[in-house]
Coordinates of C-alpha atoms in Angstrom, one line a residue:
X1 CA -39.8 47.5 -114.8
X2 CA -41.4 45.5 -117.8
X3 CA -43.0 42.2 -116.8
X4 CA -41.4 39.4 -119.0
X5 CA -42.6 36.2 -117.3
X6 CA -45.8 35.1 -119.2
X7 CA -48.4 34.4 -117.2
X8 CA -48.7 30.9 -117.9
X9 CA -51.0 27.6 -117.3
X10 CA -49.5 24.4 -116.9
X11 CA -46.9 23.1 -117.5
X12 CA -44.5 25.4 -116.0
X13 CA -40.7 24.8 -117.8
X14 CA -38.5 26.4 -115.3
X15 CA -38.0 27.8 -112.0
X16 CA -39.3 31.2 -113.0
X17 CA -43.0 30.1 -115.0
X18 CA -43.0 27.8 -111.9
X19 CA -42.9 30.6 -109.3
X20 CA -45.5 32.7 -111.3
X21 CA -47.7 30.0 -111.0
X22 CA -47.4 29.9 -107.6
X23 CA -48.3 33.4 -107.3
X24 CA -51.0 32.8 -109.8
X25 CA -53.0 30.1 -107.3
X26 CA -51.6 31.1 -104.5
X27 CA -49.8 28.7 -103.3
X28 CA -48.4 28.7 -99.6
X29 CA -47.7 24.9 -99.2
X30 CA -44.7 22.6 -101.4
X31 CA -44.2 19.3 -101.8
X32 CA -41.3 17.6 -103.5
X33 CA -41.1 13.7 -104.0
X34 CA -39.9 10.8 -106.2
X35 CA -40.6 7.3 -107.3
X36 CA -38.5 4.4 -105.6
X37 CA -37.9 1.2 -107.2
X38 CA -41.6 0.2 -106.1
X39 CA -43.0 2.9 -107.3
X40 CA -43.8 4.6 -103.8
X41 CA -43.8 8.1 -104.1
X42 CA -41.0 8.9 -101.2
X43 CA -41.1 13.4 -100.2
X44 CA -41.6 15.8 -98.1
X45 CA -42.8 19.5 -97.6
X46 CA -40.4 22.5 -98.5
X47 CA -40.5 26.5 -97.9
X48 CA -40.8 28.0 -101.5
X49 CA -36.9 28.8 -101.5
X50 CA -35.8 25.3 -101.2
X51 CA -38.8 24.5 -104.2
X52 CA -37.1 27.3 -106.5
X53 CA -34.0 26.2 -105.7
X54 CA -34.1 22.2 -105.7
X55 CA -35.8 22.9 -109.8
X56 CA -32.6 24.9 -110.8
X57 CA -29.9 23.3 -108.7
X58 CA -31.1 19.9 -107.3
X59 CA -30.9 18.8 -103.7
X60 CA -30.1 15.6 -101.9
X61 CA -32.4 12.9 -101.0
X62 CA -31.4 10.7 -98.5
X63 CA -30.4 7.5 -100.2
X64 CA -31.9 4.9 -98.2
X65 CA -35.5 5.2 -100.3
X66 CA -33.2 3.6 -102.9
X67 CA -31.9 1.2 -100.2
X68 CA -35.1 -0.3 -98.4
X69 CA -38.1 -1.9 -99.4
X70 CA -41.9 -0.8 -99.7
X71 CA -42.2 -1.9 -95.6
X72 CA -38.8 0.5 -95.2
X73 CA -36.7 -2.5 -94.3
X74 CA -33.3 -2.4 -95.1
X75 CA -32.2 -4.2 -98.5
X76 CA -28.5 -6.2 -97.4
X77 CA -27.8 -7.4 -100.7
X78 CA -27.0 -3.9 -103.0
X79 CA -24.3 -1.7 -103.7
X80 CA -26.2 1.6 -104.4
X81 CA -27.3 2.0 -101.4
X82 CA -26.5 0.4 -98.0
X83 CA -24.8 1.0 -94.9
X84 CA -21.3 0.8 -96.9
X85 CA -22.6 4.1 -98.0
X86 CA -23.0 5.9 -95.2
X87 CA -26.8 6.6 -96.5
X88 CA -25.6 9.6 -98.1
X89 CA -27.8 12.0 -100.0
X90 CA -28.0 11.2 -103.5
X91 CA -29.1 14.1 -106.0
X92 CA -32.7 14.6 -107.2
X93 CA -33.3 17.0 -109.9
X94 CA -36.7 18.0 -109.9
X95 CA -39.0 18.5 -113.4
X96 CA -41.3 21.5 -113.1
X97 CA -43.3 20.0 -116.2
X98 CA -45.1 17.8 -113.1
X99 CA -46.2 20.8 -111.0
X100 CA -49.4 19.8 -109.8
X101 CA -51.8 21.8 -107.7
X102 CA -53.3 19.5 -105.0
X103 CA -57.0 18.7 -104.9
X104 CA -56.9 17.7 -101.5
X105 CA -54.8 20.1 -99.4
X106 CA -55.5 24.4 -99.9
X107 CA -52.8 26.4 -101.5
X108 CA -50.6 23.2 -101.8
X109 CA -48.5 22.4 -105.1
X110 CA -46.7 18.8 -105.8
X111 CA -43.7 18.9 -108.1
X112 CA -41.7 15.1 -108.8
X113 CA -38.3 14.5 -110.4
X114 CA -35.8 11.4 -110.3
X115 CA -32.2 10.9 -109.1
X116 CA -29.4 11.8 -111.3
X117 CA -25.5 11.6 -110.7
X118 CA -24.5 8.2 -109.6
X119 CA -28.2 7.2 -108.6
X120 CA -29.3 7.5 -112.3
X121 CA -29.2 4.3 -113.4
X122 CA -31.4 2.6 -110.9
X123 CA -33.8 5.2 -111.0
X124 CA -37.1 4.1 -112.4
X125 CA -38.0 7.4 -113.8
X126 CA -34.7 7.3 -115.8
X127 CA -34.9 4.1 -116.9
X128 CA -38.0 5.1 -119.0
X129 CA -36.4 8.2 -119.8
X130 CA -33.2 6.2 -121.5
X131 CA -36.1 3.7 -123.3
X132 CA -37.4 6.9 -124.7
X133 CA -34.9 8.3 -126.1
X134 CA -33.7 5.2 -127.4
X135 CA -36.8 5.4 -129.6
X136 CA -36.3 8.7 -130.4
X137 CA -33.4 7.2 -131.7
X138 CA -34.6 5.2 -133.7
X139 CA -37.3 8.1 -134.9
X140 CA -40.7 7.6 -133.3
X141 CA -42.1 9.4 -130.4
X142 CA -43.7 6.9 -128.2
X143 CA -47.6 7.6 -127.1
X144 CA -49.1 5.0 -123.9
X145 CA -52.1 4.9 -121.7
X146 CA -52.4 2.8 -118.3
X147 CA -55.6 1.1 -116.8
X148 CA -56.1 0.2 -113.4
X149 CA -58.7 -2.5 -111.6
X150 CA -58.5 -1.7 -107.6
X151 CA -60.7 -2.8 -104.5
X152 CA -62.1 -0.3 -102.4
X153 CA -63.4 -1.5 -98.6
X154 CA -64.9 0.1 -96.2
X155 CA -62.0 0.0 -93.5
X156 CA -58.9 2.0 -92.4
X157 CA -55.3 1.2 -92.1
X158 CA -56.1 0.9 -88.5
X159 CA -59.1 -1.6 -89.1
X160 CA -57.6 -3.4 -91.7
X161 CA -54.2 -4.2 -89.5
X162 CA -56.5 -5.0 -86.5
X163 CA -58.3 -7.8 -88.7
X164 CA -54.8 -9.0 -89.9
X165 CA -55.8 -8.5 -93.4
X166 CA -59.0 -11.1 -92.9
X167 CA -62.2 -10.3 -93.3
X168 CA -62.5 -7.4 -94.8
X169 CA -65.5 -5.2 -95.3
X170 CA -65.8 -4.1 -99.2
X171 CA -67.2 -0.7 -100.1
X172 CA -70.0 -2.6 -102.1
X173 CA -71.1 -6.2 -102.1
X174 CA -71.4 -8.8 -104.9
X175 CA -70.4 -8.8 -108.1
X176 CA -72.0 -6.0 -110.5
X177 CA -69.9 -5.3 -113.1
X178 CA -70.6 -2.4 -114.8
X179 CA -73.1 -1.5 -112.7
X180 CA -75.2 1.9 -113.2
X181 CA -77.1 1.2 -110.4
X182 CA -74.1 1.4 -108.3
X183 CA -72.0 4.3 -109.7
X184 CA -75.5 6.0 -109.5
X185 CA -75.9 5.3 -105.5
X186 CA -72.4 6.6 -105.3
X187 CA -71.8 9.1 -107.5
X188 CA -70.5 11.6 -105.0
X189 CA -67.6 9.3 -104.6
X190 CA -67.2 8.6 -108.4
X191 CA -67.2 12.2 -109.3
X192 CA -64.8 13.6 -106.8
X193 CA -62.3 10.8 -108.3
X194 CA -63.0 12.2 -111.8
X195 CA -62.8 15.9 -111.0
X196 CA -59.7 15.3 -108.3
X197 CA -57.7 13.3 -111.1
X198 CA -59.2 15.8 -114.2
X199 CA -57.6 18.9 -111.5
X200 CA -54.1 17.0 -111.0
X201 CA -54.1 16.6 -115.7
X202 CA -54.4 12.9 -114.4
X203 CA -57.8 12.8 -116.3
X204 CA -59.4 9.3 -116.4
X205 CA -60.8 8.4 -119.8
X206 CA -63.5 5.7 -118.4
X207 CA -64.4 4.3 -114.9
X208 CA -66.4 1.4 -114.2
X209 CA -67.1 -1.0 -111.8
X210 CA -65.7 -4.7 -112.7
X211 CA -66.7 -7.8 -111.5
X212 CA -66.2 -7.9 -107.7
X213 CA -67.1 -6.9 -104.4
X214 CA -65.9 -3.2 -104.2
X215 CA -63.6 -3.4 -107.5
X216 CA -63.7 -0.2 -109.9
X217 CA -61.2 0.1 -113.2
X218 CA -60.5 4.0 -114.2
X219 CA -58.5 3.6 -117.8
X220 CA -56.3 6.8 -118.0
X221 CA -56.1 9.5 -120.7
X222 CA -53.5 9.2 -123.6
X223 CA -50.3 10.7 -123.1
X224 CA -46.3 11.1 -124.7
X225 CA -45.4 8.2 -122.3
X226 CA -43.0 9.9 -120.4
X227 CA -46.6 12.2 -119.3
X228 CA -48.2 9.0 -119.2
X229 CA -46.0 7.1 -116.8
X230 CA -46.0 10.1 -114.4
X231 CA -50.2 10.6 -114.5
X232 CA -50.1 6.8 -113.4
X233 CA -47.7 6.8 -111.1
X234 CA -49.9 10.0 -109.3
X235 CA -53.1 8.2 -110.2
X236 CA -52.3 5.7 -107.6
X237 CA -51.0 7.5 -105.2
X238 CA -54.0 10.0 -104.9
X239 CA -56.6 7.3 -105.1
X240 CA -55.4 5.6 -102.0
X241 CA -55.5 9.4 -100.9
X242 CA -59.0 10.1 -101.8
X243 CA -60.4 7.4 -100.3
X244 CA -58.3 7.0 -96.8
X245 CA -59.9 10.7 -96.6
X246 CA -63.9 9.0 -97.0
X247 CA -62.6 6.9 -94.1
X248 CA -62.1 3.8 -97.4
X249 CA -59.0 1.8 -98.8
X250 CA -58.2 1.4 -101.9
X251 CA -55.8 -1.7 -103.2
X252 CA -53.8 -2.1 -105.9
X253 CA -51.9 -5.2 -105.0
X254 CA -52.3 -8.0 -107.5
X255 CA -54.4 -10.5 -106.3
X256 CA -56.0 -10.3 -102.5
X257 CA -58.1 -12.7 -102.4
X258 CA -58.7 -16.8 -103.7
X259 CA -61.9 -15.9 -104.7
X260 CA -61.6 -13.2 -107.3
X261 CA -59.7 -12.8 -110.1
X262 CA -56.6 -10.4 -110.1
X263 CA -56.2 -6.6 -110.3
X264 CA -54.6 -5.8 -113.7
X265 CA -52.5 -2.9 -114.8
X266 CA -52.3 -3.2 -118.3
X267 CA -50.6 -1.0 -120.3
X268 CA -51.5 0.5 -124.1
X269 CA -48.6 1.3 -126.5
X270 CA -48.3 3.0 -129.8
X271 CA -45.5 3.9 -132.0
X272 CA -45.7 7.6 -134.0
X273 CA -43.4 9.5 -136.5
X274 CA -41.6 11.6 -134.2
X275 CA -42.2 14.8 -136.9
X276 CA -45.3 14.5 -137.8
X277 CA -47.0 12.4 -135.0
X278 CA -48.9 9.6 -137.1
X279 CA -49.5 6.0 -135.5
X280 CA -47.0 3.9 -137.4
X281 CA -48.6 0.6 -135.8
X282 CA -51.5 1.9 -138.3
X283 CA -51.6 0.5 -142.5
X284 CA -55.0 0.4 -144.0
X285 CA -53.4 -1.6 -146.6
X286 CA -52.5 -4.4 -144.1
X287 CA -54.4 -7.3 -142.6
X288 CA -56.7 -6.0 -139.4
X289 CA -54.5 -2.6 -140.5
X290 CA -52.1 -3.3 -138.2
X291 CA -48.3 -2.6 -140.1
X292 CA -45.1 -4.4 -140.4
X293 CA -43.5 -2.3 -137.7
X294 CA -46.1 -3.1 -135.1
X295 CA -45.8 -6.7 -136.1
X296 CA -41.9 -6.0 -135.0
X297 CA -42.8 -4.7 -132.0
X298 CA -45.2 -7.4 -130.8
X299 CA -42.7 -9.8 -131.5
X300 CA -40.1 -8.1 -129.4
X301 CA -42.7 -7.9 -126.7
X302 CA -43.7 -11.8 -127.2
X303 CA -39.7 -12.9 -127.1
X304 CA -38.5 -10.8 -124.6
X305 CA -41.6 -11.0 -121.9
X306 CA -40.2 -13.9 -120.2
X307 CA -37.0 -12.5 -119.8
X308 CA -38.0 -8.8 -118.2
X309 CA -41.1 -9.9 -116.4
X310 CA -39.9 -8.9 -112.9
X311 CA -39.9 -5.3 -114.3
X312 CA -43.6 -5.8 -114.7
X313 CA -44.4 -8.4 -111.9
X314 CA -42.4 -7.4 -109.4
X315 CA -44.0 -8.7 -106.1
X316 CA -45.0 -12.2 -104.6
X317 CA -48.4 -11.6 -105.1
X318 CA -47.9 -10.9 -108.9
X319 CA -47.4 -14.5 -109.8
X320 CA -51.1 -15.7 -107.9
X321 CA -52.2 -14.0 -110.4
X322 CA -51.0 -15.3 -113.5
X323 CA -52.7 -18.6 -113.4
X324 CA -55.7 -19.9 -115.9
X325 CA -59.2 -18.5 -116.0
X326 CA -58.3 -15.0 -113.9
X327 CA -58.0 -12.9 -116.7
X328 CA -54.3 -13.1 -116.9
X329 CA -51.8 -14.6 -119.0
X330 CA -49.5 -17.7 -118.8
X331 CA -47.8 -17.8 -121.7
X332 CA -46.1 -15.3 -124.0
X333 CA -48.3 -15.0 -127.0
X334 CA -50.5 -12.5 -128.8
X335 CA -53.7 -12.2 -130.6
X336 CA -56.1 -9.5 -132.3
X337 CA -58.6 -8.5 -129.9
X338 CA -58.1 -11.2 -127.1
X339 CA -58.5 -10.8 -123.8
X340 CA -57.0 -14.2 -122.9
X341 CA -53.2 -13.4 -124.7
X342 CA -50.4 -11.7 -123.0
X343 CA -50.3 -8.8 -125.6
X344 CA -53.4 -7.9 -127.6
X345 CA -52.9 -6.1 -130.4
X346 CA -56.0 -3.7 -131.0
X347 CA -57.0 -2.3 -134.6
X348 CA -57.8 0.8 -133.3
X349 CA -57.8 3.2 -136.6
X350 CA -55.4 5.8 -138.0
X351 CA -55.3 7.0 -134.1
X352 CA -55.8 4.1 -131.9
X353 CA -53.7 1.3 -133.1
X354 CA -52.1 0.1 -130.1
X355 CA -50.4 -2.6 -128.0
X356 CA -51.9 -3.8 -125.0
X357 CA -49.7 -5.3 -122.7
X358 CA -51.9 -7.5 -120.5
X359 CA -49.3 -9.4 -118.2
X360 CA -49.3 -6.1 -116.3
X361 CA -50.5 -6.4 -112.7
X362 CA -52.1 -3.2 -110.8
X363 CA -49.2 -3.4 -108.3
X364 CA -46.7 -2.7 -111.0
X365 CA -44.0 0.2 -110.9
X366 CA -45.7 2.2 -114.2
X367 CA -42.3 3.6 -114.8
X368 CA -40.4 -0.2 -115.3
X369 CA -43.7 -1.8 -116.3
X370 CA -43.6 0.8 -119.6
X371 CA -40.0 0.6 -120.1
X372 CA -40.0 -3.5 -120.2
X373 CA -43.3 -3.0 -122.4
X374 CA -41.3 -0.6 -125.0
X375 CA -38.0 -1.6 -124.4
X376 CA -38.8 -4.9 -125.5
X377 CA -40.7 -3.1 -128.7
X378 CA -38.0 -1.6 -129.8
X379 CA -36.0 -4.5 -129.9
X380 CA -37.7 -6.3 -131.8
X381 CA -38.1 -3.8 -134.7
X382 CA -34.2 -3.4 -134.3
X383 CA -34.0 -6.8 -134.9
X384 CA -36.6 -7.0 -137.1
X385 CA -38.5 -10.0 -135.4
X386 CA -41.4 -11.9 -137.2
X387 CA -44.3 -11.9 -134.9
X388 CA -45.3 -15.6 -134.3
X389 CA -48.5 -16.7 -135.3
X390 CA -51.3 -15.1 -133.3
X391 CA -53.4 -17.1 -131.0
X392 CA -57.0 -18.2 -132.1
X393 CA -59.6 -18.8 -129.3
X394 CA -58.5 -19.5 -126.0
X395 CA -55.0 -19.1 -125.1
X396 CA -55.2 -21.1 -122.0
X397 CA -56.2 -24.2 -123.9
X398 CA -53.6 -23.1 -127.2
X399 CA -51.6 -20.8 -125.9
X400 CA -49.3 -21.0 -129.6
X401 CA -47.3 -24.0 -130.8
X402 CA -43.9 -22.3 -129.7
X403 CA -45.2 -19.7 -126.6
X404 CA -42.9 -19.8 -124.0
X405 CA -44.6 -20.3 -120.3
X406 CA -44.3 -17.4 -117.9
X407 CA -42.2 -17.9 -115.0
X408 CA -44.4 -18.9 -112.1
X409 CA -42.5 -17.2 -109.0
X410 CA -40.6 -13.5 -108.7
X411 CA -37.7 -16.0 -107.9
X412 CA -37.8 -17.7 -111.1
X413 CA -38.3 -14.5 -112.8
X414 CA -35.7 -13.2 -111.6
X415 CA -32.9 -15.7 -112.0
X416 CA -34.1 -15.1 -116.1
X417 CA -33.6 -11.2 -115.7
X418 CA -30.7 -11.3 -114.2
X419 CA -29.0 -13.5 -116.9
X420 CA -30.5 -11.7 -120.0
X421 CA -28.1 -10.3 -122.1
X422 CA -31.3 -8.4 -123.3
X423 CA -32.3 -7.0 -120.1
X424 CA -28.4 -5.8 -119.6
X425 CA -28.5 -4.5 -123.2
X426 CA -31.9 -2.3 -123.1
X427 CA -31.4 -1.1 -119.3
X428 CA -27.4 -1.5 -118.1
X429 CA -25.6 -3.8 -116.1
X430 CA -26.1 -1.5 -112.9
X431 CA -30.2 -1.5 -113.0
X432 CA -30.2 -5.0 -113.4
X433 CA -27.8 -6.1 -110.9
X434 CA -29.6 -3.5 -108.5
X435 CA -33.6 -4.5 -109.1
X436 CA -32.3 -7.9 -109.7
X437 CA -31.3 -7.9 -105.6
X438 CA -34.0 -5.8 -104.2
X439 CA -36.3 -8.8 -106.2
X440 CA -33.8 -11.6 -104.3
X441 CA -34.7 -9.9 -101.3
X442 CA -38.8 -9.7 -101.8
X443 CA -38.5 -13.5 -102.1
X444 CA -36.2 -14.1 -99.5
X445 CA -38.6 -12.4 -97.2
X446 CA -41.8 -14.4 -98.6
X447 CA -39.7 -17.4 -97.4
X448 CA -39.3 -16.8 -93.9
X449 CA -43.0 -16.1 -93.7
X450 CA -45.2 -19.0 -92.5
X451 CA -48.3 -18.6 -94.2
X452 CA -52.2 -19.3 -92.9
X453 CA -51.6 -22.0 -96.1
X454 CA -48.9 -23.6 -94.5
X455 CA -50.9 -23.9 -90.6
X456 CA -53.9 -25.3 -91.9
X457 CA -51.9 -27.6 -94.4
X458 CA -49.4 -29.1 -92.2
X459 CA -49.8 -28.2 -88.3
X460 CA -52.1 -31.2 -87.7
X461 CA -51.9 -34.0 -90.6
X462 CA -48.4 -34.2 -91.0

């Protein structure tokens, strides 16, 4: 009989080019997962049948990853998921475009999708996939890039529970940003994250240390942002991965220490014709080249910031972060090449113009964070919004005549989201009234938490 499956490299489109590929590397081990509202990749192992069969037909996913927190506690406060509904399973379709082979485990292929049916609305894969073809809409395709700062120690997840968090070893001492001397010492460790990531099409574009015990930042390839959300998403995952395996942690929570500034996750945007792919945030003709479109998009993403920030800073810690002099913003504001706005727009050429949405934290859910980041974009050139003035100097001392202050807590954040008539507009009443409540929650739990702050503040002076 004639052979009509191409043999084929990545991505495979369908269930066949997927098993072919599977024959192809010989692959003996599955794995099928997706992203909850945290952006914790939630799966499990299947035989090949169930693989094959879950990327034509689906399968069911227990609910409760839609229904508990990133410590698997139980939210009490949403309707998609709870004990009212049994935890059912809700459907997963899986996308066989994200067929991974895995770098750390022989024979062993990753494939991710999102929740459909009645679970597709809170779904934070979905929810970028709507924003996206809302721009496609609208006639552009939509290319992004995330960076990432994280803090690698030398401790396990036993060690580091068995110090309570507290004194921690880093990986390397001192400060040393962009240190050769130490990406030379440890190369071996540098160059398995760059060929691991390159192996899972994750490739990282530049990794450096930054300033900090132990703290590296890997900036991410360009990518359609759809591609570029997932890569992230996997980036972070497999880091923690990589170096759990050398007997190391990596963090990516926002701020872990008083002493150092924050871990950011910022986030690079662009605009392009959706025929023939040309950066539309690009006019020669223009001041810093940047065009009248991208000035409508940074506008959307100045006015609208304060309104979807929990989709961006979405935990406790996110908010020690945004505080003056840590490299993090505290207003909403913009500014050409400045690192001390909330958006800096870069004249990057016929190819590179771009966004940068600096509010992002490391800990962020890439999906939501690029959705709030676009989302917001595209309002503004549907509206067509005049950009306010851009900051000059520092934006902590003149943050801009009318820039509105960040809210300072997830709680205060959240009260905003949950009455924007924007937020309900760009995402749907369901996603907000759902992430809305798992935010209540996260800050409902900080509260009952009695803090080392609060001990040595109160327990003997008061």
């Amino acid at each position: 009989m004639t052979d009509t499956i191409p043999r084929i490299t990545l991505p495979p489109q369908n269930s066949a080019q997927l098993a072919r590929m599977l024959d192809d590397r010989g692959i003996r081990h599955h794995k099928i997962g997706a992203f909850d509202i945290d952006g914790v990749l939630r799966g499990k192992y299947v035989d090949r049948g169930k693989l094959l069969s879950a990327v034509e037909q689906g399968f069911g996913f227990c609910d409760v990853v839609l229904g508990w927190d990133s410590n698997d506690q139980l939210y009490d406060n949403t309707v998609v998921s709870g004990w009212h509904t049994g935890y059912r399973d809700a459907p997963v379709k899986l996308d066989p475009t994200t067929a991974r082979v895995l770098p750390f485990e022989p024979a062993t292929v990753l494939v991710i999708g999102g929740f459909t049916g009645d679970y597709a609305t809170v779904c934070p894969r979905g929810v970028l996939r709507r924003t996206l073809e809302r721009a496609a809409g609208l006639g552009y395709a939509v290319k992004a890039a995330l960076e990432y700062e994280f803090f690698v120690f030398d401790e396990t997840p036993h060690s580091a529970r068995e110090k309570g968090y507290r004194n921690l070893r880093p990986f390397t001492p001192g400060m040393f940003g962009y240190s050769v001397i130490r990406n030379t010492v440890h190369h071996e460790i540098y160059h398995e994250l760059l060929d691991s990531m390159a192996a899972m099409d994750c490739a990282i574009e530049g990794l450096h240390t930054e300033t900090g015990p132990g703290v590296l930042e890997a900036a991410i390839g360009v990518d359609d942002a759809a591609r570029a959300a997932d890569k992230a998403a996997l980036f972070k995952t497999f880091t923690k991965v990589l170096f759990q395996r050398r007997g190391l942690m990596a963090t990516f929570m926002a701020k872990w220490s008083n002493q150092y500034p924050g871990q950011s996750g910022h986030v690079h945007v662009s605009l392009c014709d959706a025929n023939t792919d040309v950066n539309l945030f690009h006019d020669a003709a223009r001041e810093h080249e940047l065009s009248e479109l991208m000035g409508h998009f940074l506008a959307g993403q100045v006015r609208y910031m304060p309104e979807l920030l929990p989709m961006v800073c979405s935990t406790i810690n996110a908010y020690r972060r945004l505080v003056p002099g840590m490299w993090a913003p505290t207003h909403a504001n913009w500014a050409v090449e400045n690192r001390t706005t909330a958006i800096r727009a870069i004249p990057g050429g016929a190819k590179g113009t771009r966004s940068e949405y600096r509010v992002g934290p490391a800990d962020a859910n890439p999906y939501l964070a690029l959705a709030a980041a676009i989302g917001s974009g595209l309002r503004g050139i549907e509206e067509r919004l005049p950009p306010p003035p851009p900051v000059v100097g520092n934006a902590y001392e003149n943050p801009g005549e009318h820039a509105a202050t960040l809210p300072g807590t997830l709680r205060e954040a959240t009260a905003k989201f949950r009455e924007s008539t924007v937020a309900r507009e760009l995402f749907g009443d369901v996603f907000v009234e759902h992430f809305a409540a798992t935010r209540d929650w996260e800050d409902r739990e900080n509260r009952k938490y009695i803090s080392d702050w609060d001990l040595a503040r109160y327990f003997e002076i008061i």
